[in-house]
Coordinates of C-alpha atoms and ligand atoms in Angstrom, one line a residue:
X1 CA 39.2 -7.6 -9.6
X2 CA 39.0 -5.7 -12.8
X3 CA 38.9 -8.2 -15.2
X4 CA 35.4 -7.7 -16.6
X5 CA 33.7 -11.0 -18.0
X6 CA 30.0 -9.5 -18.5
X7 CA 29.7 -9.2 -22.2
X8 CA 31.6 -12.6 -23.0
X9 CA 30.0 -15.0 -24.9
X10 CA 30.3 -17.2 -22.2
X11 CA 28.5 -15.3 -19.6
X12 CA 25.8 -14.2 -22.3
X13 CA 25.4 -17.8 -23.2
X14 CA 25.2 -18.4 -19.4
X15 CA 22.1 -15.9 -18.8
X16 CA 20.5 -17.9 -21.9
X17 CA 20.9 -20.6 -20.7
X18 CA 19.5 -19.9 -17.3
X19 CA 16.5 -18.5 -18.7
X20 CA 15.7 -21.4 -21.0
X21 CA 15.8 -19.0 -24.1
X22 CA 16.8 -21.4 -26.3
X23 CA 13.5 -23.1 -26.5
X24 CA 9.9 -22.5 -27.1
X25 CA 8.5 -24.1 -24.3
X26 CA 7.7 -22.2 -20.8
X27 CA 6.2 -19.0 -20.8
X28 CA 7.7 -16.3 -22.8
X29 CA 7.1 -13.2 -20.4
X30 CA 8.5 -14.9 -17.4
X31 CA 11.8 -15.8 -19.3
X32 CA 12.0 -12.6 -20.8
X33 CA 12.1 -11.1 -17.1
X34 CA 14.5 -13.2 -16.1
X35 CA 16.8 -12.9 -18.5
X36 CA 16.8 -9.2 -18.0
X37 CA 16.5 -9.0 -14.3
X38 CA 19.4 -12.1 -14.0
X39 CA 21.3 -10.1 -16.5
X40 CA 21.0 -6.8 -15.1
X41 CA 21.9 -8.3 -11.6
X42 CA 25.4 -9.7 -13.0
X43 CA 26.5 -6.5 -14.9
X44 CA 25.9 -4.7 -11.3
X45 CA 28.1 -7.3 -9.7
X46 CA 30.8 -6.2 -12.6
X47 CA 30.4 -2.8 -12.2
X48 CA 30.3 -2.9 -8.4
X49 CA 32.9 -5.6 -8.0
X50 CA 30.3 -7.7 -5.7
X51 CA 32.5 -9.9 -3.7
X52 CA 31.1 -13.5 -3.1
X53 CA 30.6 -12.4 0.4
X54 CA 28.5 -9.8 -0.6
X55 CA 26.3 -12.4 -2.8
X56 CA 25.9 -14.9 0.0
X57 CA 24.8 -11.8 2.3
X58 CA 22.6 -11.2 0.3
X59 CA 20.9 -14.9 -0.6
X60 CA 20.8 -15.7 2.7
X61 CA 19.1 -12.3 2.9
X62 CA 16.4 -13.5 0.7
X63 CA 15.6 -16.1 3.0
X64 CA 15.2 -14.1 5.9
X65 CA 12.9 -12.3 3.9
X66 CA 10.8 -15.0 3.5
X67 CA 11.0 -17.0 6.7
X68 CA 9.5 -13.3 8.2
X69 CA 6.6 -13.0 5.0
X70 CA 8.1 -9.7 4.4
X71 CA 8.4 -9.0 0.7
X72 CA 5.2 -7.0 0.4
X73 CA 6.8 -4.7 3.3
X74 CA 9.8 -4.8 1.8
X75 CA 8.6 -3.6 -1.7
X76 CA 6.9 -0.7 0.2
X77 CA 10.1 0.5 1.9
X78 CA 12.2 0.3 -1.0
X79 CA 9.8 2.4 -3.2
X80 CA 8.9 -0.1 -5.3
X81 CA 5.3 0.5 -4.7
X82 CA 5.5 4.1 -4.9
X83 CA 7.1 3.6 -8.6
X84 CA 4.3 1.6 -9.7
X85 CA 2.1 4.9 -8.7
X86 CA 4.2 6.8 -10.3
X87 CA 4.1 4.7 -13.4
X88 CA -0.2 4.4 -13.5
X89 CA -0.2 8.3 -12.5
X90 CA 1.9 9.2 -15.8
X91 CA -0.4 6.3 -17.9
X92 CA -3.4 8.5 -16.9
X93 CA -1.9 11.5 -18.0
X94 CA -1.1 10.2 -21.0
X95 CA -4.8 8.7 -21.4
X96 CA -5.8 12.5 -21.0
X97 CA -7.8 11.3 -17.6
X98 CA -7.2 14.0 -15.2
X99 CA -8.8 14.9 -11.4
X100 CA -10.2 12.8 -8.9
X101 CA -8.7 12.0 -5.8
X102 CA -5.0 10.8 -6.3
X103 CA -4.2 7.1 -5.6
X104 CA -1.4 5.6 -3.6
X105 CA 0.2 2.7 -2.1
X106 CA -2.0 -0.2 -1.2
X107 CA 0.3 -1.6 1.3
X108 CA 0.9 -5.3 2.7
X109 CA -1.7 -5.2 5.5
X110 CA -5.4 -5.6 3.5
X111 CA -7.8 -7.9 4.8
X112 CA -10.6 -9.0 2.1
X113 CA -14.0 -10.1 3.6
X114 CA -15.0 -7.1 6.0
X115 CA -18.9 -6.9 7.0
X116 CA -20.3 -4.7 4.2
X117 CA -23.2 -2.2 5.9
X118 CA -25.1 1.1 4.2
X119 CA -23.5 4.1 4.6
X120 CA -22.3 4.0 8.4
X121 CA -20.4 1.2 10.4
X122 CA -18.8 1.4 13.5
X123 CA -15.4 -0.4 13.0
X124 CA -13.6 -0.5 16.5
X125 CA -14.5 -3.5 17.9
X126 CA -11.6 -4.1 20.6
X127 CA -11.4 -1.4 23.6
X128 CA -8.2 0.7 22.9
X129 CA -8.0 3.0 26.0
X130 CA -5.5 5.0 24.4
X131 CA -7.1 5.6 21.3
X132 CA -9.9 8.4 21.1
X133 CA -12.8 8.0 19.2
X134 CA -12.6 9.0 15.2
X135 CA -15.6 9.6 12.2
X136 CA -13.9 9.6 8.9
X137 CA -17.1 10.9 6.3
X138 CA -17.2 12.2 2.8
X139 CA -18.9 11.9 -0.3
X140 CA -18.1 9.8 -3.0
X141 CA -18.5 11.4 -6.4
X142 CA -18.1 10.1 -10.1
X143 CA -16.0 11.6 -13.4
X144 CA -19.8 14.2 -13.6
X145 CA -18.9 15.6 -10.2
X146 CA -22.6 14.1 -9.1
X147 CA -22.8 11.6 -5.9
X148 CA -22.4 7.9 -6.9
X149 CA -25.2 5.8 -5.1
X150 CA -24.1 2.3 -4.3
X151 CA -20.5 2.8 -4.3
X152 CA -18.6 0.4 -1.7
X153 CA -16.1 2.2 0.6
X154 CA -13.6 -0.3 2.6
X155 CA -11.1 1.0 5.2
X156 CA -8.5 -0.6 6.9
X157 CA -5.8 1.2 9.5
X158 CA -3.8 0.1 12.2
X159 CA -4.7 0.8 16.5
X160 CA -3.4 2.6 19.2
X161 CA -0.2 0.4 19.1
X162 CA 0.4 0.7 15.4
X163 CA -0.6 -2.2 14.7
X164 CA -3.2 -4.0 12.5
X165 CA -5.8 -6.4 13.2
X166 CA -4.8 -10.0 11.0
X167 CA -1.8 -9.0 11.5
X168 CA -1.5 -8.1 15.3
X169 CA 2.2 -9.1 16.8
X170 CA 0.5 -9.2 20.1
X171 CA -2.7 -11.6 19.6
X172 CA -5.3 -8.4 21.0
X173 CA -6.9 -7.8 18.1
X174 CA -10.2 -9.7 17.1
X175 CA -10.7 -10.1 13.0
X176 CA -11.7 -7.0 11.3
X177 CA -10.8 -4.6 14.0
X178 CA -10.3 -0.9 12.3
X179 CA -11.2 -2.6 8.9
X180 CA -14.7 -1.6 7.7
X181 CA -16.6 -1.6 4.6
X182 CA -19.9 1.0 3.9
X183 CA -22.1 1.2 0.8
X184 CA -23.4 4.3 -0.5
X185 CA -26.9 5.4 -0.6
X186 CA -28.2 8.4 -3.5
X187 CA -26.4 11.1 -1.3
X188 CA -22.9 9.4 -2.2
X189 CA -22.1 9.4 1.4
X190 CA -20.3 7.6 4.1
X191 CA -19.2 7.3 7.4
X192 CA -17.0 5.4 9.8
X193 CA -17.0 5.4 13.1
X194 CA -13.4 4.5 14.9
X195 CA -10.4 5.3 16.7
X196 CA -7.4 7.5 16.2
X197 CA -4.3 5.4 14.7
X198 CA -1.2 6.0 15.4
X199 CA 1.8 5.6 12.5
X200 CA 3.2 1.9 11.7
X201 CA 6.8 0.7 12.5
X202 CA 8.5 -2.6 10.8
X203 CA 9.3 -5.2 13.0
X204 CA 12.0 -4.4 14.5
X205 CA 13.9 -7.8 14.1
X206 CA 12.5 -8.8 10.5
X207 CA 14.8 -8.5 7.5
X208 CA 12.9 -5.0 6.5
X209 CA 14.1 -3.3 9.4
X210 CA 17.4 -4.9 9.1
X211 CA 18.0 -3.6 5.7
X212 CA 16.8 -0.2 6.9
X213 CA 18.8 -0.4 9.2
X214 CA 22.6 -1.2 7.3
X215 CA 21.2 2.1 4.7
X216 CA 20.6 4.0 8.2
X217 CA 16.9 4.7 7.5
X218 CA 13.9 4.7 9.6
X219 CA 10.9 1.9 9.1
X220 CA 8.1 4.2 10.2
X221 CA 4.9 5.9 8.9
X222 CA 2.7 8.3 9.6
X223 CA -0.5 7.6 11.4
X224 CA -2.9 6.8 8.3
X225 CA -6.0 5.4 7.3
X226 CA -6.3 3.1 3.8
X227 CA -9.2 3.3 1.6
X228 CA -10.4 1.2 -1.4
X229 CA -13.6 2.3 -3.2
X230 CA -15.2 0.8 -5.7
X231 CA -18.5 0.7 -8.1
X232 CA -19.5 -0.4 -11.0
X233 CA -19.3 2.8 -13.3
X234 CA -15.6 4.0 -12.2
X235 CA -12.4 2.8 -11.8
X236 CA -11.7 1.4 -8.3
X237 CA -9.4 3.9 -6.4
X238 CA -7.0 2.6 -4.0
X239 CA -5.5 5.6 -1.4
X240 CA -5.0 6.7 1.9
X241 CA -5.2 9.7 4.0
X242 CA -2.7 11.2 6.7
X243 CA -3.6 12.1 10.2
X244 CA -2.6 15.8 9.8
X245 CA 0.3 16.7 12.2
X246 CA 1.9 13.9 12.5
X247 CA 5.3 14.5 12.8
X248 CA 6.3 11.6 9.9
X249 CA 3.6 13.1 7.1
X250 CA 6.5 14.1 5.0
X251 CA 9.3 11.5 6.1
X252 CA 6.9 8.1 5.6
X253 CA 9.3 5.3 5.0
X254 CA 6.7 3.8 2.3
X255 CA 6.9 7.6 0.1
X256 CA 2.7 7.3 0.2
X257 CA 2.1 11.0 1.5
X258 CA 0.6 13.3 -1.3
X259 CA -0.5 16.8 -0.2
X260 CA -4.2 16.2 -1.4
X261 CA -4.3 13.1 0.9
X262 CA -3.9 15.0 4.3
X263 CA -7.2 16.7 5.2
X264 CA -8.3 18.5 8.1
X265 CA -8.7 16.7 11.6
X266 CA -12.0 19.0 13.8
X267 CA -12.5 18.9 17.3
X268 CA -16.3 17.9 17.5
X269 CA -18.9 17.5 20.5
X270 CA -21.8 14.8 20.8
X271 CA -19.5 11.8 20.3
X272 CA -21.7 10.1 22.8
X273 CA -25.1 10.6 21.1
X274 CA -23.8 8.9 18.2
X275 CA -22.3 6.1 20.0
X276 CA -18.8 6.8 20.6
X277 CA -16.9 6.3 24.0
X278 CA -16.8 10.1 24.3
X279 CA -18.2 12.8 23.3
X280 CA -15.0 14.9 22.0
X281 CA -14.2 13.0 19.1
X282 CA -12.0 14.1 15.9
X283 CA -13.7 14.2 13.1
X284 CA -12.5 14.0 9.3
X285 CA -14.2 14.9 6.5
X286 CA -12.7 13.2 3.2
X287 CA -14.5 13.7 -0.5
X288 CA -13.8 10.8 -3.3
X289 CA -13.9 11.8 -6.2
X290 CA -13.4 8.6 -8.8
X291 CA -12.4 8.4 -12.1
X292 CA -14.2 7.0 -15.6
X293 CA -13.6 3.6 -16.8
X294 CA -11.7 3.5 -19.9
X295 CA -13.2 2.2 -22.6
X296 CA -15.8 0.9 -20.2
X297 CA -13.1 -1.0 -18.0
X298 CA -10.9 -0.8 -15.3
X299 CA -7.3 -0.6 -17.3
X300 CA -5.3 -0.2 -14.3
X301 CA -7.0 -2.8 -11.7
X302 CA -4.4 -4.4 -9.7
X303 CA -4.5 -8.3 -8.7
X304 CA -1.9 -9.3 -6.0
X305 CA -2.5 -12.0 -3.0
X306 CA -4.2 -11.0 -0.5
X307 CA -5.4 -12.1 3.1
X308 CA -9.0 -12.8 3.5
X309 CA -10.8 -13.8 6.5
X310 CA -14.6 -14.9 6.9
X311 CA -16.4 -11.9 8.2
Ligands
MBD401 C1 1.6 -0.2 6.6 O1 0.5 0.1 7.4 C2 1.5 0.3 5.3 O2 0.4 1.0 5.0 C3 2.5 0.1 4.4 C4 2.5 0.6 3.1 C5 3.6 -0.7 4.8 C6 3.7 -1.2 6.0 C7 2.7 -0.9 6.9
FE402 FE1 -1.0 1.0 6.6

């Protein structure tokens, strides 16, 4: 079909009508959006000839989506989180702020309401016998380069399986496995003490995957650990760090890998001493450095739904 309808009045009137423009009830941001993203979605069908098919491919799509609680993942995979990244990082360069450990992705799997302890937890809690024992450490430092004392390191990352407590396919996992949170003392330091993850696959028959799977991509990452860190004088950082050699650092189906964000894994000894399940452990040491509040707030502090459980 070549006739093209798009910029008739009727199908303009149409996308007003749909969003309710015509009145000044509602709220004005969510019918600006959709008039732009309904709008923007039928000139696409113009241009690409959708067929009806296609559309009902994908509606019934969107409720697959759904049904399987995938949008977050979905939004991962496609980039869209990545862009928003993007879009802060180029904000703070505009603001002039500069330095400090780079953000990225968040990701769908964050549990709120892990046991907070001072500066060292332990966060395995389930045996994984194919998971050797971790310590993730570093200093947290502020905008002046000095230590910051009180800051609240959480981490969160997935088991031997790839999989996340919360969120566990399988039922083995007991609340908060692998998901920690430590509180700075004067030094600025912290600690974990875990296992080794290994990278995260979609599942394999939800509507992620499926997509994936028509555009002939993979749904994997790298093995990784997530970090949020927060205190009163900085901006709350949201990042993660790669477990160097990983085959997938630079093919991550979510596009979180950033060169800064892969630091050394060390072969250490005394793993027992310090109550670990052997005595070679890896060991990773990862410095934080966050950045200033602007204008004595957080401008870029990012409220989605999450999961919370009672610690
Ligand atoms: C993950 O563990 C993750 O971090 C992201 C971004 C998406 C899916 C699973
Ligand atoms: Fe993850």
């Amino acid at each position: 079909m070549n006739a093209k309808v798009f910029e008739t009045n009727e199908v303009q009137d149409l996308l007003k009508a749909a969003a309710n423009l015509g009145c000044e009830d509602g709220n004005a941001r969510a019918k600006e959006i959709t008039h732009r993203l309904l709008g923007d979605l039928f000139k696409a069908i113009e241009d690409l000839d959708m067929t009806p098919d296609e559309i009902w491919a994908g509606v019934t799509y969107f409720n697959k989506l759904g049904q399987d609680g995938e949008a977050a993942l979905l939004a991962a995979g496609l980039g869209l989180e990545k862009y928003l990244d993007i879009r802060m990082d180029a904000q703070d360069l505009e603001a002039d702020v500069h330095g400090g450990t780079p953000r990225t992705i968040e990701g769908p799997l964050y549990v709120a309401g892990a046991p907070v302890r001072d500066r060292v937890s332990k966060i395995d809690v389930n045996p994984d016998a194919d998971a050797g024992p971790l310590i993730i450490h570093g200093t947290v430092t502020g905008p002046d380069g000095k230590p910051v004392a009180g800051a609240v390191v959480e981490c969160w990352h997935a088991n031997s399986k790839g999989f996340y407590s919360h969120f566990d396919p399988t039922g083995a996992q007991s609340e908060f496995n692998l998901r920690g949170a430590v509180r700075t003392g004067a030094d600025g330091k912290y600690e974990f003490r875990t296992l080794m993850p290994v990278g995260y696959g979609c599942p394999p028959h939800g509507a992620t995957q499926q997509l994936l799977n028509m555009i002939a991509r993979h749904g994997n990452r790298p093995a990784h650990v997530h970090f949020f860190v927060t205190s009163d004088k900085t901006r709350k950082l949201t990042t993660q760090i790669n477990i160097e050699g990983d085959p997938l650092i630079w093919d991550d189906f979510a596009y979180a890998t950033r060169e800064e964000l892969v630091p050394q894994v060390v072969d250490k000894t005394g793993g027992v001493a310090l109550g670990l399940k052997a005595d070679a452990y890896k060991d990773i040491q990862f410095d934080i450095a966050l950045s200033p509040l602007i204008k004595g707030k957080d401008n870029q502090l990012v409220n989605r739904p999450r999961a919370s459980a009672a610690a």
